[in-house]
Coordinates of C-alpha atoms in Angstrom, one line a residue:
X1 CA -1.7 24.4 -11.6
X2 CA 0.3 22.2 -14.0
X3 CA -1.2 19.6 -16.4
X4 CA 0.6 16.5 -17.7
X5 CA -0.6 14.1 -20.3
X6 CA 0.6 10.5 -20.9
X7 CA 1.0 11.3 -24.6
X8 CA 2.8 14.1 -26.4
X9 CA -0.1 14.3 -28.9
X10 CA -1.7 17.2 -27.0
X11 CA -0.6 19.7 -24.4
X12 CA -3.0 22.1 -22.7
X13 CA -2.4 25.5 -21.2
X14 CA -5.4 26.3 -18.9
X15 CA -5.8 29.9 -17.8
X16 CA -6.9 31.1 -14.4
X17 CA -10.4 31.9 -15.8
X18 CA -10.8 28.2 -16.8
X19 CA -10.2 26.6 -13.4
X20 CA -11.0 29.0 -10.5
X21 CA -14.7 28.2 -10.4
X22 CA -16.1 24.8 -9.7
X23 CA -19.6 25.6 -11.0
X24 CA -21.7 23.1 -13.0
X25 CA -20.5 24.4 -16.4
X26 CA -17.1 22.9 -15.7
X27 CA -18.4 19.5 -14.5
X28 CA -18.3 17.7 -17.8
X29 CA -14.5 17.7 -17.4
X30 CA -13.0 19.6 -14.5
X31 CA -10.6 22.2 -15.8
X32 CA -11.2 20.9 -19.3
X33 CA -9.6 17.5 -18.6
X34 CA -12.8 15.5 -19.6
X35 CA -12.3 16.5 -23.2
X36 CA -8.8 15.1 -23.2
X37 CA -10.1 11.7 -22.0
X38 CA -12.7 11.7 -24.8
X39 CA -9.8 11.9 -27.2
X40 CA -8.1 9.0 -25.7
X41 CA -5.6 11.0 -23.7
X42 CA -4.9 10.6 -20.0
X43 CA -4.3 14.0 -18.3
X44 CA -3.4 14.7 -14.7
X45 CA -3.4 18.0 -12.9
X46 CA -0.7 18.8 -10.2
X47 CA -2.2 21.3 -7.8
X48 CA -0.1 24.3 -6.8
X49 CA -0.6 24.2 -3.1
X50 CA 1.1 27.3 -1.7
X51 CA 1.0 29.5 1.4
X52 CA 0.2 32.6 -0.7
X53 CA -3.2 31.2 -1.7
X54 CA -5.0 32.9 1.2
X55 CA -7.0 29.9 2.2
X56 CA -8.2 29.0 -1.4
X57 CA -5.8 26.1 -2.2
X58 CA -7.4 23.6 0.1
X59 CA -10.8 25.2 0.4
X60 CA -14.1 23.2 0.3
X61 CA -15.6 24.9 -2.8
X62 CA -18.1 22.1 -3.5
X63 CA -21.4 23.8 -4.2
X64 CA -24.4 24.1 -2.0
X65 CA -26.2 20.7 -2.2
X66 CA -24.9 17.2 -1.4
X67 CA -25.0 15.8 -5.0
X68 CA -23.2 18.8 -6.3
X69 CA -20.5 18.7 -3.6
X70 CA -20.0 14.9 -4.1
X71 CA -19.7 15.3 -7.9
X72 CA -17.1 18.1 -7.6
X73 CA -15.2 16.0 -5.0
X74 CA -15.2 13.1 -7.4
X75 CA -13.8 15.2 -10.2
X76 CA -11.0 16.6 -8.1
X77 CA -10.1 13.1 -6.9
X78 CA -10.0 11.8 -10.5
X79 CA -8.0 14.7 -12.0
X80 CA -5.6 15.9 -9.3
X81 CA -3.3 13.1 -8.1
X82 CA -0.4 15.3 -6.9
X83 CA 0.1 18.5 -4.9
X84 CA 3.0 20.9 -5.0
X85 CA 4.7 20.7 -1.5
X86 CA 7.7 22.9 -2.3
X87 CA 8.8 25.4 -4.9
X88 CA 10.7 28.6 -5.5
X89 CA 8.0 30.6 -3.5
X90 CA 8.3 28.6 -0.4
X91 CA 7.2 25.3 1.1
X92 CA 3.6 24.3 1.5
X93 CA 3.8 21.3 3.8
X94 CA 2.4 23.1 6.8
X95 CA 2.5 26.3 8.9
X96 CA 3.3 26.8 12.6
X97 CA -0.2 28.3 13.0
X98 CA -1.7 25.0 11.8
X99 CA 0.9 22.6 13.4
X100 CA 1.9 24.2 16.7
X101 CA 3.5 21.0 18.0
X102 CA 5.7 20.5 14.9
X103 CA 9.1 21.9 15.7
X104 CA 10.1 21.8 12.0
X105 CA 7.0 23.5 10.6
X106 CA 8.6 26.9 10.1
X107 CA 10.6 26.0 7.0
X108 CA 11.0 28.3 4.0
X109 CA 7.5 29.7 4.3
X110 CA 6.1 32.2 1.8
X111 CA 3.0 33.2 3.8
X112 CA 2.1 36.6 2.3
X113 CA 0.1 37.4 -0.8
X114 CA 2.1 37.6 -4.0
X115 CA 0.9 41.1 -4.7
X116 CA 1.5 43.4 -1.7
X117 CA 2.6 42.5 1.7
X118 CA -0.7 41.2 3.2
X119 CA -0.4 38.0 5.3
X120 CA -2.1 35.0 3.8
X121 CA -4.5 32.8 5.7
X122 CA -2.8 29.5 6.7
X123 CA -6.0 27.4 6.9
X124 CA -6.8 26.1 3.5
X125 CA -3.4 26.9 2.1
X126 CA -1.2 24.0 3.0
X127 CA -0.8 20.3 2.0
X128 CA -1.0 18.7 5.4
X129 CA -4.2 20.7 6.2
X130 CA -5.7 19.6 2.9
X131 CA -4.9 15.9 3.7
X132 CA -6.8 16.3 6.9
X133 CA -9.7 18.1 5.2
X134 CA -9.9 15.4 2.7
X135 CA -10.3 12.7 5.3
X136 CA -13.1 14.6 6.9
X137 CA -14.8 15.2 3.6
X138 CA -14.6 11.5 2.8
X139 CA -16.7 10.8 5.8
X140 CA -19.3 13.3 4.7
X141 CA -19.3 12.8 1.0
X142 CA -18.0 9.3 0.5
X143 CA -15.0 10.5 -1.6
X144 CA -11.7 12.2 -0.7
X145 CA -11.1 15.2 -3.0
X146 CA -7.6 15.9 -1.5
X147 CA -6.0 12.5 -1.8
X148 CA -2.9 14.1 -3.1
X149 CA 0.6 12.8 -3.5
X150 CA 3.7 15.0 -3.2
X151 CA 5.6 16.8 -5.9
X152 CA 8.2 19.6 -6.0
X153 CA 9.1 22.1 -8.7
X154 CA 10.9 25.3 -9.5
X155 CA 8.0 27.6 -10.7
X156 CA 10.7 29.6 -12.6
X157 CA 8.7 29.3 -15.9
X158 CA 11.9 29.0 -17.9
X159 CA 12.3 25.3 -18.5
X160 CA 15.5 25.5 -16.4
X161 CA 16.2 24.4 -12.9
X162 CA 18.4 25.7 -10.0
X163 CA 17.9 23.6 -6.9
X164 CA 21.0 24.0 -4.8
X165 CA 22.1 26.7 -2.5
X166 CA 25.5 26.7 -4.0
X167 CA 24.1 27.7 -7.5
X168 CA 21.1 29.8 -6.6
X169 CA 21.4 33.6 -6.6
X170 CA 17.8 34.7 -6.3
X171 CA 15.0 35.0 -8.9
X172 CA 15.3 38.8 -9.0
X173 CA 18.4 39.0 -11.1
X174 CA 20.5 36.4 -12.8
X175 CA 18.9 33.2 -11.7
X176 CA 15.9 32.5 -13.9
X177 CA 17.7 29.2 -14.3
X178 CA 21.3 30.1 -13.6
X179 CA 24.0 32.8 -14.0
X180 CA 26.6 34.6 -11.9
X181 CA 25.9 37.5 -9.7
X182 CA 27.9 40.6 -9.1
X183 CA 27.8 42.7 -6.0
X184 CA 25.0 44.9 -7.2
X185 CA 22.8 42.0 -8.3
X186 CA 23.6 40.2 -5.1
X187 CA 22.3 43.2 -3.1
X188 CA 19.1 43.0 -5.1
X189 CA 18.7 39.3 -4.6
X190 CA 19.3 39.7 -0.8
X191 CA 16.7 42.5 -0.5
X192 CA 19.3 45.1 0.3
X193 CA 18.5 47.2 -2.9
X194 CA 15.2 47.5 -4.9
X195 CA 14.8 44.5 -7.2
X196 CA 11.9 45.4 -9.4
X197 CA 9.8 42.5 -8.1
X198 CA 6.2 42.8 -6.9
X199 CA 5.6 45.5 -4.3
X200 CA 6.3 44.2 -0.8
X201 CA 8.1 41.1 -2.0
X202 CA 11.5 40.7 -0.4
X203 CA 13.4 38.4 -2.8
X204 CA 15.6 37.0 0.0
X205 CA 12.6 34.9 1.2
X206 CA 12.5 32.9 -2.1
X207 CA 14.1 29.5 -2.3
X208 CA 15.9 27.4 -4.9
X209 CA 13.6 25.2 -6.9
X210 CA 12.4 21.9 -5.5
X211 CA 12.5 18.5 -7.1
X212 CA 10.2 15.5 -7.6
X213 CA 11.3 12.0 -7.2
X214 CA 9.5 9.3 -9.1
X215 CA 9.6 5.5 -8.6
X216 CA 8.8 4.3 -12.2
X217 CA 9.5 1.0 -14.0
X218 CA 11.3 2.8 -16.8
X219 CA 12.6 6.3 -17.7
X220 CA 9.9 6.9 -20.2
X221 CA 7.1 9.5 -20.3
X222 CA 4.5 6.8 -20.1
X223 CA 6.1 5.1 -17.1
X224 CA 6.7 8.4 -15.2
X225 CA 3.1 9.5 -16.0
X226 CA 1.8 6.2 -14.6
X227 CA 3.8 6.8 -11.4
X228 CA 2.3 10.3 -11.1
X229 CA -1.2 8.8 -11.4
X230 CA -0.6 6.2 -8.7
X231 CA 1.3 8.8 -6.6
X232 CA 4.5 6.9 -6.2
X233 CA 6.3 10.1 -5.9
X234 CA 8.1 12.3 -3.3
X235 CA 9.2 15.9 -3.2
X236 CA 12.5 17.4 -2.0
X237 CA 13.4 20.9 -1.2
X238 CA 16.2 20.7 -3.8
X239 CA 18.5 17.8 -2.6
X240 CA 18.6 14.6 -4.6
X241 CA 17.6 12.4 -1.8
X242 CA 16.2 8.9 -2.3
X243 CA 13.1 7.9 -0.2
X244 CA 11.3 4.6 0.0
X245 CA 8.0 4.2 2.0
X246 CA 5.8 1.1 2.2
X247 CA 2.9 0.2 4.4
X248 CA 1.5 -3.2 5.4
X249 CA 0.5 -5.5 8.2
X250 CA 3.3 -8.1 8.1
X251 CA 6.6 -6.2 8.2
X252 CA 8.9 -7.6 10.8
X253 CA 11.3 -5.3 12.7
X254 CA 14.3 -6.8 10.9
X255 CA 12.7 -6.4 7.4
X256 CA 15.1 -3.8 6.0
X257 CA 18.1 -6.0 6.9
X258 CA 17.1 -8.7 4.4
X259 CA 18.6 -8.7 0.8
X260 CA 16.0 -7.8 -1.8
X261 CA 13.7 -6.3 0.8
X262 CA 12.3 -3.7 -1.7
X263 CA 10.9 -6.5 -3.9
X264 CA 9.3 -8.2 -0.9
X265 CA 7.9 -4.8 0.3
X266 CA 5.9 -4.5 -3.0
X267 CA 4.7 -8.1 -2.5
X268 CA 3.7 -7.7 1.1
X269 CA 2.5 -4.1 1.3
X270 CA 1.7 -0.9 -0.7
X271 CA 4.2 1.8 -1.7
X272 CA 3.8 5.6 -1.1
X273 CA 0.6 6.8 -2.8
X274 CA -1.2 3.5 -2.0
X275 CA -4.1 2.5 0.2
X276 CA -3.7 0.0 3.0
X277 CA -6.0 -3.0 2.8
X278 CA -7.9 -3.9 5.9
X279 CA -5.8 -5.7 8.5
X280 CA -6.6 -8.4 11.1
X281 CA -8.6 -7.3 14.1
X282 CA -6.5 -5.8 16.8
X283 CA -3.5 -5.4 14.6
X284 CA -1.7 -2.1 13.8
X285 CA 0.0 -1.3 10.4
X286 CA 3.7 -1.2 10.1
X287 CA 5.7 1.0 7.7
X288 CA 9.0 0.5 6.0
X289 CA 11.1 3.7 5.6
X290 CA 14.4 4.2 3.9
X291 CA 16.2 7.4 3.1
X292 CA 19.6 7.8 1.2
X293 CA 21.4 11.1 1.2
X294 CA 22.3 13.2 -1.8
X295 CA 26.0 12.6 -2.4
X296 CA 26.6 16.4 -2.8
X297 CA 24.5 17.5 0.1
X298 CA 24.3 17.1 3.9
X299 CA 24.0 13.9 5.8
X300 CA 20.7 12.8 7.2
X301 CA 19.5 14.0 10.6
X302 CA 16.3 11.9 11.0
X303 CA 13.3 10.3 9.4
X304 CA 9.8 11.1 10.7
X305 CA 6.4 9.8 10.0
X306 CA 3.6 12.4 10.0
X307 CA 0.2 11.0 10.7
X308 CA -3.0 12.9 9.8
X309 CA -6.2 11.4 11.1
X310 CA -9.8 12.0 12.0
X311 CA -11.0 11.8 15.6
X312 CA -14.6 12.6 16.6
X313 CA -15.1 14.2 13.2
X314 CA -12.2 16.6 13.4
X315 CA -8.8 16.3 11.7
X316 CA -5.8 15.7 13.9
X317 CA -2.1 15.3 13.4
X318 CA 0.9 13.7 15.1
X319 CA 4.6 13.6 14.2
X320 CA 6.8 10.6 15.1
X321 CA 10.6 10.5 15.1
X322 CA 11.2 7.0 13.8
X323 CA 14.9 6.8 13.3
X324 CA 17.8 9.2 13.8
X325 CA 21.5 9.4 13.0
X326 CA 24.5 9.1 15.4
X327 CA 23.0 6.5 17.7
X328 CA 20.5 9.0 19.2
X329 CA 17.7 7.4 20.9
X330 CA 14.1 8.6 21.0
X331 CA 13.3 10.0 24.4
X332 CA 10.4 7.9 25.8
X333 CA 9.0 10.8 27.7
X334 CA 8.8 13.2 24.7
X335 CA 8.9 10.8 21.8
X336 CA 11.5 13.0 20.2
X337 CA 15.2 12.9 19.2
X338 CA 17.7 15.4 20.5
X339 CA 18.9 18.0 17.9
X340 CA 21.6 16.7 15.6
X341 CA 23.8 19.8 16.0
X342 CA 25.4 21.9 13.4
X343 CA 28.9 22.1 11.7
X344 CA 28.1 25.4 9.8
X345 CA 30.6 28.2 10.1
X346 CA 28.6 31.4 9.4
X347 CA 31.8 33.4 8.7
X348 CA 33.0 31.1 5.9
X349 CA 29.9 29.2 4.9
X350 CA 31.8 25.9 5.3
X351 CA 30.3 22.8 6.8
X352 CA 31.1 19.1 6.9
X353 CA 29.4 15.7 7.2
X354 CA 31.0 14.7 10.5
X355 CA 27.5 14.4 11.9
X356 CA 24.5 12.7 10.5
X357 CA 24.2 9.5 8.4
X358 CA 24.4 8.6 4.8
X359 CA 21.4 6.3 5.0
X360 CA 18.6 5.7 7.5
X361 CA 16.1 2.8 7.4
X362 CA 13.7 1.2 9.9
X363 CA 10.3 -0.5 10.3
X364 CA 7.9 1.6 12.4
X365 CA 4.5 0.4 13.8
X366 CA 1.9 3.0 14.7
X367 CA 1.4 2.9 18.5
X368 CA -1.7 5.1 18.3
X369 CA -3.6 3.2 15.6
X370 CA -7.4 2.8 16.0
X371 CA -9.2 0.8 13.3
X372 CA -12.2 3.2 13.2
X373 CA -10.1 6.3 12.5
X374 CA -9.3 7.3 8.9
X375 CA -5.6 8.2 8.5
X376 CA -2.9 9.3 6.1
X377 CA 0.7 8.7 6.8
X378 CA 3.7 10.3 5.0
X379 CA 7.5 10.4 5.6
X380 CA 9.5 13.5 6.2
X381 CA 13.3 13.2 5.9
X382 CA 15.6 15.9 7.4
X383 CA 19.2 16.6 6.5
X384 CA 21.7 18.1 8.9
X385 CA 21.9 21.9 8.9
X386 CA 23.7 23.5 5.9
X387 CA 24.0 27.2 4.9
X388 CA 21.0 28.8 3.2
X389 CA 21.7 30.3 -0.3
X390 CA 21.3 33.8 1.1
X391 CA 24.1 33.1 3.6
X392 CA 26.5 31.9 0.9
X393 CA 25.8 34.9 -1.3
X394 CA 26.3 37.3 1.7
X395 CA 29.6 35.7 2.5
X396 CA 30.7 35.7 -1.2
X397 CA 30.1 39.4 -1.6
X398 CA 31.0 40.6 1.9
X399 CA 27.4 41.6 2.7
X400 CA 25.5 41.4 6.0
X401 CA 23.5 38.2 6.7
X402 CA 19.8 38.8 6.3
X403 CA 17.7 39.2 9.4
X404 CA 14.6 38.2 7.5
X405 CA 15.6 34.5 7.0
X406 CA 17.4 31.8 9.0
X407 CA 21.1 31.6 8.2
X408 CA 21.0 27.8 8.0
X409 CA 18.4 25.3 6.8
X410 CA 17.7 21.6 7.1
X411 CA 16.8 20.5 3.5
X412 CA 14.2 17.7 3.4
X413 CA 12.0 15.4 1.5
X414 CA 8.3 14.5 1.8
X415 CA 6.8 11.2 0.5
X416 CA 3.4 10.8 -0.9
X417 CA 1.1 9.5 1.8
X418 CA -0.2 6.0 2.4
X419 CA -3.9 6.1 3.3
X420 CA -5.9 3.9 5.7
X421 CA -9.7 3.8 5.4
X422 CA -11.9 2.0 8.0
X423 CA -14.2 -0.8 6.9
X424 CA -17.3 1.3 7.3
X425 CA -16.1 4.0 5.0
X426 CA -15.0 1.8 2.1
X427 CA -17.2 1.8 -0.9

């Protein structure tokens, strides 16, 4: 768990023993953050949501009685605006065991315990699951403890960052932030020789560091912190994509074709991280999405909207393809786009941008909206396939491709959600 303050006057390093228990002795300031506020500081905690947490990351550790559960939920909601969706030890959006109908759920997963080779428990360990649990808990407690925006980081603990497949050479050897491999260290990074990492940990499953995108008024600590607090952020798996996401009730289908539409989107709706106001009876919300590619990475395959909602007291999810590249149309029978294809040559590692698009934008209206169902919506952007770092290193040193990971990946971005709360659940 990372902690950020709006001021440089004080930084905190909270140990595991200070934040693993939600008992009453921590209530005066969850994880010690209350004391910071008493000193006039404004702290924020970014929760490390990971697949190796064995069900503890999104667990409902809220005490035994209703007042205690509600108090702890309030403290989490106040102190944890963001959740880590991607980092060096895998992606924490979701897992195939939780999202069986999501064809892109099996992406860069690290779903074993960090020490040893024991499988982790998917339920309670992933961000999308936590979003759904939060909606359910809000109905029970009147507060959503998992109203988390998206952020990405490296987790390299070095102050350095390697986020591209071209640069990354594995955490086991030279790449605690950069460096060149030789054949021996490449074999260690690819899991072909012992690396000295934790028992059972195959370093080839690790990933380059992820990134956080922030929409702030200025490039200052204070403005960036304020964007963290309002969750106007998005995570990427390492590409420098740009993602916009707005929700509202009055966005026309041609909205993104108008000059200055971003200014109007702030005026007519709410950005990522925001809460939809109540709409007119019988009306469904519309969402403006825009994605712009990283100039040094792959073109864009598609943009999706992921909807997490509550139906009959249980969390549900649905993934919508909302716009795709290359003139592909959404199949009305399946609601899906056809695969974008691939240009990757696994013998040379070369690929090109002859497929995909540099930018995708649209306005999408939820065809399944029901005014009495709480919901959270977020955007997922997929690039076209490109070689995974392990493939590039194998080709570079004449080593066999790993059988433990896919040879290509579709790098991606995840926006912070926009939440909808029915009238009966609003305070």
